[in-house]
Short mmCIF file of C-alpha atoms in Angstrom, two decimals:
data_model
loop_
_atom_site.label_atom_id
_atom_site.label_comp_id
_atom_site.label_asym_id
_atom_site.label_seq_id
_atom_site.Cartn_x
_atom_site.Cartn_y
_atom_site.Cartn_z
CA MET U 1146 40.60 -130.30 -38.38
CA VAL U 1147 44.01 -129.23 -35.74
CA ASN U 1148 43.52 -132.64 -33.17
CA GLY U 1149 47.70 -133.91 -33.87
CA ARG U 1150 48.28 -130.44 -35.84
CA LYS U 1151 51.23 -127.68 -35.17
CA VAL U 1152 49.19 -123.67 -35.93
CA VAL U 1153 50.77 -121.10 -36.84
CA ILE U 1154 47.67 -117.55 -35.10
CA ILE U 1155 47.98 -114.71 -36.18
CA GLY U 1156 45.17 -112.43 -34.48
CA ASP U 1157 43.36 -108.99 -35.17
CA ARG U 1158 43.06 -106.66 -32.79
CA ASP U 1159 39.60 -105.14 -33.65
CA GLY U 1160 38.70 -109.02 -34.79
CA ILE U 1161 40.34 -111.81 -33.26
CA PRO U 1162 42.96 -112.19 -30.84
CA ALA U 1163 45.29 -114.70 -31.06
CA GLN U 1164 44.70 -115.56 -27.77
CA SER U 1165 41.52 -116.68 -27.83
CA LEU U 1166 41.68 -118.49 -31.07
CA GLU U 1167 45.17 -119.80 -28.83
CA GLU U 1168 42.23 -121.63 -26.30
CA CYS U 1169 40.35 -122.65 -29.53
CA VAL U 1170 42.96 -124.39 -30.59
CA ARG U 1171 44.69 -126.06 -27.77
CA SER U 1172 40.64 -127.35 -26.74
CA ALA U 1173 40.90 -128.60 -30.07
CA GLY U 1174 44.34 -131.01 -29.59
CA GLY U 1175 46.22 -128.81 -31.96
CA GLU U 1176 49.26 -127.35 -30.40
CA VAL U 1177 50.31 -123.50 -30.78
CA ILE U 1178 54.11 -122.62 -31.84
CA TYR U 1179 53.48 -119.45 -32.47
CA SER U 1180 50.46 -116.68 -31.39
CA MET U 1181 50.84 -112.58 -32.20
CA THR U 1182 48.39 -110.26 -32.44
CA HIS U 1183 49.14 -107.43 -34.62
CA CYS U 1184 47.42 -104.06 -35.62
CA TYR U 1185 46.60 -103.40 -39.30
CA VAL U 1186 44.99 -99.89 -39.48
#
């Protein structure tokens, strides 16, 4: 699904952090071009 695509990741501090999503995207063959984790409280 993300193989060969560029991905922007916005993670949630209390949910799934961006670093975890980055690893998933990279292992699936995607390229992370921007990644951040926010707290939405």
